[in-house]
PDB file of C-alpha atoms and ligand atoms in Angstrom:
ATOM      1  CA  TRP A  22     259.890 -18.065 -91.819  1.00 91.00           C
ATOM      2  CA  LEU A  23     259.370 -21.328 -89.907  1.00 89.00           C
ATOM      3  CA  ALA A  24     256.173 -23.281 -90.556  1.00 89.00           C
ATOM      4  CA  PHE A  25     253.733 -24.325 -87.835  1.00 89.00           C
ATOM      5  CA  THR A  26     250.491 -26.277 -87.812  1.00 88.00           C
ATOM      6  CA  SER A  27     248.686 -24.845 -84.792  1.00 89.00           C
ATOM      7  CA  LYS A  28     248.879 -22.075 -82.226  1.00 90.00           C
ATOM      8  CA  LYS A  29     248.631 -21.930 -78.447  1.00 94.00           C
ATOM      9  CA  LEU A  30     247.150 -18.794 -76.994  1.00 97.00           C
ATOM     10  CA  TYR A  31     248.865 -16.972 -74.094  1.00 98.00           C
ATOM     11  CA  THR A  32     248.611 -13.585 -72.432  1.00 98.00           C
ATOM     12  CA  ASN A  33     251.139 -11.122 -71.058  1.00 98.00           C
ATOM     13  CA  ALA A  34     250.240  -8.018 -69.020  1.00 98.00           C
ATOM     14  CA  PHE A  35     252.226  -4.926 -68.051  1.00 98.00           C
ATOM     15  CA  ILE A  36     251.473  -2.043 -65.677  1.00 98.00           C
ATOM     16  CA  VAL A  37     252.997   1.243 -66.865  1.00 97.00           C
ATOM     17  CA  SER A  38     252.574   3.806 -64.115  1.00 96.00           C
ATOM     18  CA  PRO A  39     252.723   7.409 -65.389  1.00 93.00           C
ATOM     19  CA  GLY A  40     254.540   8.590 -62.239  1.00 86.00           C
ATOM     20  CA  PRO A  41     256.646  10.643 -62.002  1.00 87.00           C
ATOM     21  CA  PRO A  42     258.865   8.759 -62.090  1.00 90.00           C
ATOM     22  CA  ARG A  43     257.278   6.812 -64.920  1.00 93.00           C
ATOM     23  CA  LYS A  44     257.769   3.106 -64.236  1.00 96.00           C
ATOM     24  CA  ILE A  45     256.902  -0.361 -65.523  1.00 98.00           C
ATOM     25  CA  LEU A  46     256.098  -3.463 -63.504  1.00 98.00           C
ATOM     26  CA  LEU A  47     257.878  -6.657 -64.530  1.00 98.00           C
ATOM     27  CA  GLY A  48     257.999 -10.040 -62.866  1.00 98.00           C
ATOM     28  CA  TYR A  49     261.079 -12.181 -62.340  1.00 98.00           C
ATOM     29  CA  LYS A  50     259.929 -15.659 -63.380  1.00 97.00           C
ATOM     30  CA  LYS A  51     261.081 -18.167 -60.774  1.00 96.00           C
ATOM     31  CA  ARG A  52     260.091 -21.434 -62.472  1.00 94.00           C
ATOM     32  CA  GLY A  53     258.729 -23.028 -65.651  1.00 91.00           C
ATOM     33  CA  PHE A  54     259.075 -21.733 -69.202  1.00 89.00           C
ATOM     34  CA  GLY A  55     261.185 -18.561 -69.304  1.00 91.00           C
ATOM     35  CA  ALA A  56     262.542 -19.076 -65.769  1.00 94.00           C
ATOM     36  CA  ASN A  57     265.152 -16.516 -64.619  1.00 96.00           C
ATOM     37  CA  LEU A  58     263.876 -13.939 -67.100  1.00 97.00           C
ATOM     38  CA  TYR A  59     261.842 -10.778 -66.462  1.00 98.00           C
ATOM     39  CA  ASN A  60     258.519 -10.593 -68.268  1.00 98.00           C
ATOM     40  CA  GLY A  61     254.991  -9.309 -67.950  1.00 98.00           C
ATOM     41  CA  PHE A  62     252.449 -11.397 -66.032  1.00 98.00           C
ATOM     42  CA  GLY A  63     250.508 -13.970 -67.994  1.00 97.00           C
ATOM     43  CA  GLY A  64     249.997 -17.524 -69.106  1.00 97.00           C
ATOM     44  CA  LYS A  65     247.824 -19.892 -71.045  1.00 97.00           C
ATOM     45  CA  VAL A  66     244.269 -19.000 -72.069  1.00 98.00           C
ATOM     46  CA  GLU A  67     242.094 -21.823 -70.698  1.00 98.00           C
ATOM     47  CA  ASP A  68     239.115 -23.414 -72.487  1.00 97.00           C
ATOM     48  CA  GLY A  69     235.991 -21.265 -72.168  1.00 97.00           C
ATOM     49  CA  GLU A  70     237.993 -18.149 -71.349  1.00 98.00           C
ATOM     50  CA  THR A  71     238.617 -15.091 -73.509  1.00 98.00           C
ATOM     51  CA  PRO A  72     242.194 -13.749 -73.689  1.00 98.00           C
ATOM     52  CA  ALA A  73     241.043 -10.657 -71.744  1.00 98.00           C
ATOM     53  CA  GLN A  74     239.640 -12.838 -68.938  1.00 98.00           C
ATOM     54  CA  ALA A  75     242.808 -14.944 -68.877  1.00 98.00           C
ATOM     55  CA  ALA A  76     244.975 -11.810 -68.689  1.00 98.00           C
ATOM     56  CA  LEU A  77     243.073 -10.586 -65.594  1.00 98.00           C
ATOM     57  CA  ARG A  78     243.162 -14.029 -63.954  1.00 98.00           C
ATOM     58  CA  GLU A  79     246.891 -14.512 -64.543  1.00 98.00           C
ATOM     59  CA  LEU A  80     247.729 -11.012 -63.291  1.00 98.00           C
ATOM     60  CA  LYS A  81     245.850 -11.710 -60.050  1.00 98.00           C
ATOM     61  CA  GLU A  82     247.330 -15.236 -59.663  1.00 97.00           C
ATOM     62  CA  GLU A  83     250.911 -14.216 -60.351  1.00 97.00           C
ATOM     63  CA  CYS A  84     251.231 -10.943 -58.413  1.00 97.00           C
ATOM     64  CA  GLY A  85     247.976 -10.372 -56.491  1.00 98.00           C
ATOM     65  CA  ILE A  86     246.644  -7.271 -58.264  1.00 98.00           C
ATOM     66  CA  GLU A  87     243.739  -6.178 -60.465  1.00 98.00           C
ATOM     67  CA  ALA A  88     244.015  -3.656 -63.300  1.00 98.00           C
ATOM     68  CA  PRO A  89     241.904  -2.129 -66.100  1.00 98.00           C
ATOM     69  CA  LEU A  90     243.860  -3.910 -68.838  1.00 98.00           C
ATOM     70  CA  ASN A  91     243.677  -2.731 -72.441  1.00 98.00           C
ATOM     71  CA  HIS A  92     244.712  -4.878 -75.389  1.00 98.00           C
ATOM     72  CA  CYS A  93     247.955  -3.458 -76.727  1.00 97.00           C
ATOM     73  CA  GLY A  94     249.412  -5.945 -79.211  1.00 98.00           C
ATOM     74  CA  THR A  95     249.696  -9.462 -80.602  1.00 98.00           C
ATOM     75  CA  LEU A  96     252.916 -11.464 -80.915  1.00 98.00           C
ATOM     76  CA  LEU A  97     253.643 -14.761 -82.617  1.00 97.00           C
ATOM     77  CA  PHE A  98     256.649 -16.905 -81.617  1.00 95.00           C
ATOM     78  CA  VAL A  99     257.834 -19.970 -83.515  1.00 94.00           C
ATOM     79  CA  SER A 100     260.748 -22.254 -82.515  1.00 89.00           C
ATOM     80  CA  LYS A 101     262.884 -24.310 -84.870  1.00 86.00           C
ATOM     81  CA  GLY A 102     263.012 -28.007 -84.029  1.00 74.00           C
ATOM     82  CA  GLY A 103     260.585 -27.324 -81.258  1.00 68.00           C
ATOM     83  CA  PRO A 104     256.954 -28.316 -81.155  1.00 66.00           C
ATOM     84  CA  GLU A 105     254.948 -27.938 -84.351  1.00 73.00           C
ATOM     85  CA  TRP A 106     252.950 -25.152 -82.796  1.00 79.00           C
ATOM     86  CA  ALA A 107     253.490 -21.457 -82.293  1.00 93.00           C
ATOM     87  CA  PHE A 108     252.829 -19.222 -79.301  1.00 94.00           C
ATOM     88  CA  GLN A 109     250.313 -16.466 -79.954  1.00 97.00           C
ATOM     89  CA  ILE A 110     250.611 -13.954 -77.136  1.00 98.00           C
ATOM     90  CA  GLU A 111     248.035 -11.245 -76.537  1.00 98.00           C
ATOM     91  CA  ILE A 112     249.691  -8.289 -74.821  1.00 98.00           C
ATOM     92  CA  TYR A 113     247.780  -6.078 -72.369  1.00 98.00           C
ATOM     93  CA  ARG A 114     248.684  -2.939 -70.470  1.00 98.00           C
ATOM     94  CA  ALA A 115     247.175  -0.685 -67.826  1.00 98.00           C
ATOM     95  CA  ASP A 116     248.440   2.532 -66.271  1.00 97.00           C
ATOM     96  CA  ALA A 117     246.941   1.822 -62.842  1.00 97.00           C
ATOM     97  CA  TYR A 118     246.229  -1.133 -60.601  1.00 98.00           C
ATOM     98  CA  SER A 119     244.445  -1.956 -57.346  1.00 98.00           C
ATOM     99  CA  GLY A 120     245.347  -4.342 -54.577  1.00 98.00           C
ATOM    100  CA  THR A 121     248.695  -5.123 -52.998  1.00 98.00           C
ATOM    101  CA  LEU A 122     251.587  -6.507 -54.995  1.00 98.00           C
ATOM    102  CA  ILE A 123     252.752  -9.857 -53.699  1.00 98.00           C
ATOM    103  CA  GLU A 124     255.558 -12.234 -54.592  1.00 97.00           C
ATOM    104  CA  THR A 125     254.185 -15.641 -55.599  1.00 94.00           C
ATOM    105  CA  ASP A 126     255.753 -19.082 -56.207  1.00 93.00           C
ATOM    106  CA  GLU A 127     255.971 -18.147 -59.873  1.00 93.00           C
ATOM    107  CA  MET A 128     256.850 -14.442 -60.006  1.00 96.00           C
ATOM    108  CA  ARG A 129     258.673 -11.749 -58.045  1.00 98.00           C
ATOM    109  CA  PRO A 130     257.261  -8.325 -59.047  1.00 98.00           C
ATOM    110  CA  GLU A 131     259.709  -5.450 -59.476  1.00 98.00           C
ATOM    111  CA  TRP A 132     259.417  -1.854 -60.795  1.00 97.00           C
ATOM    112  CA  PHE A 133     261.789  -0.523 -63.461  1.00 97.00           C
ATOM    113  CA  SER A 134     262.276   2.947 -64.846  1.00 95.00           C
ATOM    114  CA  ALA A 135     260.182   3.625 -67.954  1.00 93.00           C
ATOM    115  CA  VAL A 136     261.373   7.212 -68.311  1.00 84.00           C
ATOM    116  CA  ASP A 137     262.232   8.253 -71.835  1.00 71.00           C
ATOM    117  CA  THR A 138     265.895   9.247 -71.474  1.00 66.00           C
ATOM    118  CA  GLN A 139     265.341  12.195 -73.870  1.00 64.00           C
ATOM    119  CA  SER A 140     262.532  13.588 -71.719  1.00 68.00           C
ATOM    120  CA  GLN A 141     262.195  16.733 -69.643  1.00 69.00           C
ATOM    121  CA  GLU A 142     261.745  14.552 -66.555  1.00 69.00           C
ATOM    122  CA  VAL A 143     265.309  13.220 -66.788  1.00 66.00           C
ATOM    123  CA  ALA A 144     266.705  16.700 -67.333  1.00 66.00           C
ATOM    124  CA  GLU A 145     264.950  17.915 -64.182  1.00 70.00           C
ATOM    125  CA  LYS A 146     265.388  14.851 -61.976  1.00 68.00           C
ATOM    126  CA  PRO A 147     268.364  12.818 -63.173  1.00 60.00           C
ATOM    127  CA  ASN A 148     268.665  10.557 -60.103  1.00 63.00           C
ATOM    128  CA  THR A 149     265.808   8.154 -60.438  1.00 67.00           C
ATOM    129  CA  THR A 150     266.524   5.251 -58.105  1.00 85.00           C
ATOM    130  CA  LEU A 151     264.787   2.747 -60.369  1.00 92.00           C
ATOM    131  CA  ALA A 152     266.903   0.470 -62.554  1.00 94.00           C
ATOM    132  CA  PRO A 153     266.421   0.606 -66.323  1.00 94.00           C
ATOM    133  CA  ILE A 154     264.429  -2.138 -68.082  1.00 96.00           C
ATOM    134  CA  PRO A 155     266.685  -5.259 -67.833  1.00 97.00           C
ATOM    135  CA  TYR A 156     266.698  -6.274 -71.500  1.00 96.00           C
ATOM    136  CA  ASP A 157     269.740  -8.557 -70.892  1.00 96.00           C
ATOM    137  CA  SER A 158     267.499 -10.689 -68.644  1.00 97.00           C
ATOM    138  CA  MET A 159     264.446 -10.702 -70.910  1.00 97.00           C
ATOM    139  CA  TRP A 160     263.347 -12.617 -74.001  1.00 95.00           C
ATOM    140  CA  LEU A 161     265.368 -11.503 -77.049  1.00 94.00           C
ATOM    141  CA  ASP A 162     262.341 -10.065 -78.851  1.00 95.00           C
ATOM    142  CA  ASP A 163     261.281  -7.746 -76.032  1.00 96.00           C
ATOM    143  CA  VAL A 164     263.749  -4.956 -76.802  1.00 95.00           C
ATOM    144  CA  HIS A 165     262.070  -4.533 -80.214  1.00 94.00           C
ATOM    145  CA  TRP A 166     258.451  -4.136 -79.129  1.00 96.00           C
ATOM    146  CA  MET A 167     258.781  -2.740 -75.591  1.00 96.00           C
ATOM    147  CA  PRO A 168     259.185   0.838 -76.952  1.00 94.00           C
ATOM    148  CA  LEU A 169     255.854   0.386 -78.799  1.00 95.00           C
ATOM    149  CA  LEU A 170     254.156  -0.766 -75.591  1.00 96.00           C
ATOM    150  CA  LEU A 171     255.638   2.168 -73.650  1.00 95.00           C
ATOM    151  CA  SER A 172     254.443   4.691 -76.219  1.00 93.00           C
ATOM    152  CA  ASN A 173     250.961   3.133 -76.184  1.00 93.00           C
ATOM    153  CA  ARG A 174     251.022   2.069 -79.824  1.00 94.00           C
ATOM    154  CA  HIS A 175     249.034  -0.974 -80.867  1.00 97.00           C
ATOM    155  CA  PHE A 176     251.424  -3.450 -82.494  1.00 97.00           C
ATOM    156  CA  VAL A 177     251.742  -6.873 -84.115  1.00 98.00           C
ATOM    157  CA  GLY A 178     254.956  -8.846 -84.342  1.00 97.00           C
ATOM    158  CA  ARG A 179     256.548 -12.161 -85.018  1.00 97.00           C
ATOM    159  CA  ALA A 180     259.861 -13.715 -83.937  1.00 96.00           C
ATOM    160  CA  ASP A 181     261.335 -17.075 -84.982  1.00 95.00           C
ATOM    161  CA  PHE A 182     263.782 -18.805 -82.635  1.00 92.00           C
ATOM    162  CA  ASP A 183     266.383 -21.544 -82.746  1.00 90.00           C
ATOM    163  CA  THR A 184     268.163 -23.187 -79.816  1.00 83.00           C
ATOM    164  CA  ASP A 185     271.888 -23.923 -79.773  1.00 81.00           C
ATOM    165  CA  ALA A 186     273.475 -27.092 -78.335  1.00 81.00           C
ATOM    166  CA  SER A 187     273.267 -25.717 -74.787  1.00 83.00           C
ATOM    167  CA  GLY A 188     269.545 -25.025 -75.183  1.00 79.00           C
ATOM    168  CA  LYS A 189     270.087 -21.274 -75.365  1.00 85.00           C
ATOM    169  CA  TYR A 190     267.613 -19.384 -77.571  1.00 87.00           C
ATOM    170  CA  LYS A 191     268.764 -17.445 -80.601  1.00 91.00           C
ATOM    171  CA  MET A 192     266.421 -15.163 -82.552  1.00 94.00           C
ATOM    172  CA  LEU A 193     266.589 -16.041 -86.256  1.00 93.00           C
ATOM    173  CA  LYS A 194     264.168 -13.465 -87.600  1.00 95.00           C
ATOM    174  CA  TRP A 195     261.802 -10.838 -86.282  1.00 96.00           C
ATOM    175  CA  TRP A 196     259.269  -8.438 -87.692  1.00 97.00           C
ATOM    176  CA  PHE A 197     257.203  -5.865 -85.794  1.00 95.00           C
ATOM    177  CA  GLY A 198     254.766  -3.318 -87.120  1.00 93.00           C
ATOM    178  CA  ILE A 199     252.235  -0.792 -85.882  1.00 90.00           C
TER     179      ILE A 199
HETATM  180  P1  6OG B 221     253.366 -19.612 -68.302  1.00 67.03           P
HETATM  181  O1  6OG B 221     254.429 -20.666 -68.515  1.00 67.03           O
HETATM  182  O2  6OG B 221     253.726 -18.635 -67.223  1.00 67.03           O
HETATM  183  O3  6OG B 221     253.294 -18.742 -69.651  1.00 67.03           O
HETATM  184  N1  6OG B 221     256.207 -15.925 -73.401  1.00 67.03           N
HETATM  185  C1  6OG B 221     257.015 -15.003 -73.970  1.00 67.03           C
HETATM  186  N2  6OG B 221     257.153 -13.710 -73.689  1.00 67.03           N
HETATM  187  C2  6OG B 221     258.052 -13.027 -74.437  1.00 67.03           C
HETATM  188  N3  6OG B 221     258.196 -11.724 -74.157  1.00 67.03           N
HETATM  189  N4  6OG B 221     258.794 -13.557 -75.418  1.00 67.03           N
HETATM  190  C3  6OG B 221     258.688 -14.860 -75.721  1.00 67.03           C
HETATM  191  O4  6OG B 221     259.478 -15.303 -76.705  1.00 67.03           O
HETATM  192  C4  6OG B 221     257.767 -15.653 -74.991  1.00 67.03           C
HETATM  193  N5  6OG B 221     257.357 -16.955 -74.999  1.00 67.03           N
HETATM  194  C5  6OG B 221     256.428 -17.091 -74.031  1.00 67.03           C
HETATM  195  C6  6OG B 221     253.842 -15.961 -72.518  1.00 67.03           C
HETATM  196  C7  6OG B 221     254.461 -18.320 -70.343  1.00 67.03           C
HETATM  197  C8  6OG B 221     254.513 -16.818 -70.401  1.00 67.03           C
HETATM  198  O5  6OG B 221     255.670 -16.474 -71.180  1.00 67.03           O
HETATM  199  C9  6OG B 221     255.281 -15.647 -72.278  1.00 67.03           C
HETATM  200  C10 6OG B 221     253.326 -16.167 -71.101  1.00 67.03           C
HETATM  201  O6  6OG B 221     253.058 -14.909 -70.485  1.00 67.03           O
HETATM  202  C11 6OG B 221     259.664 -16.637 -76.995  1.00 67.03           C
HETATM  203  O7  6OG B 221     251.985 -20.167 -68.149  1.00 67.03           O
END
């Protein structure tokens, strides 16, 4: 595992609406770190703020809504040859929200299908119009812990990354547990 000397605290929040059809809200990040990828809504925890407060503030700033967020997991990301610090990301989820979703300078909100493909719901109503979760356009670690978030398990995880010559991220190692 890569070494690091300090951590920076971030948040990431997801709305998982029970439906039917069951769906998850992601944001297409338009600029900054992780641009052109889908992710939850979140950012840096500011001085004097708890992670829970930051999660609510970022959700409102990035897509205009409020939600009864629950803490759902903690992730640690370390990059080779990158800064000597790691990202610690506190993950939150809610199954409802209030307010009106808006597109902001930073994020374009979009719903995706969160239906378990083995479920009764799919057998009864196969033609959901929602696209599946776009793992090909998400951070490489997401495919590993997203099922834990969707099944409402509390998880911890770590992923170590390297970048190739073109600056593309490669996941060297990951570990997730519940
Ligand atoms: P702002 O630049 O918007 O905060 N983030 C990651 N999310 C995932 N799923 N995987 C990663 O693997 C990530 N690295 C950072 C944390 C950046 C947002 O991006 C998240 C924040 O929500 C490397 O302030």
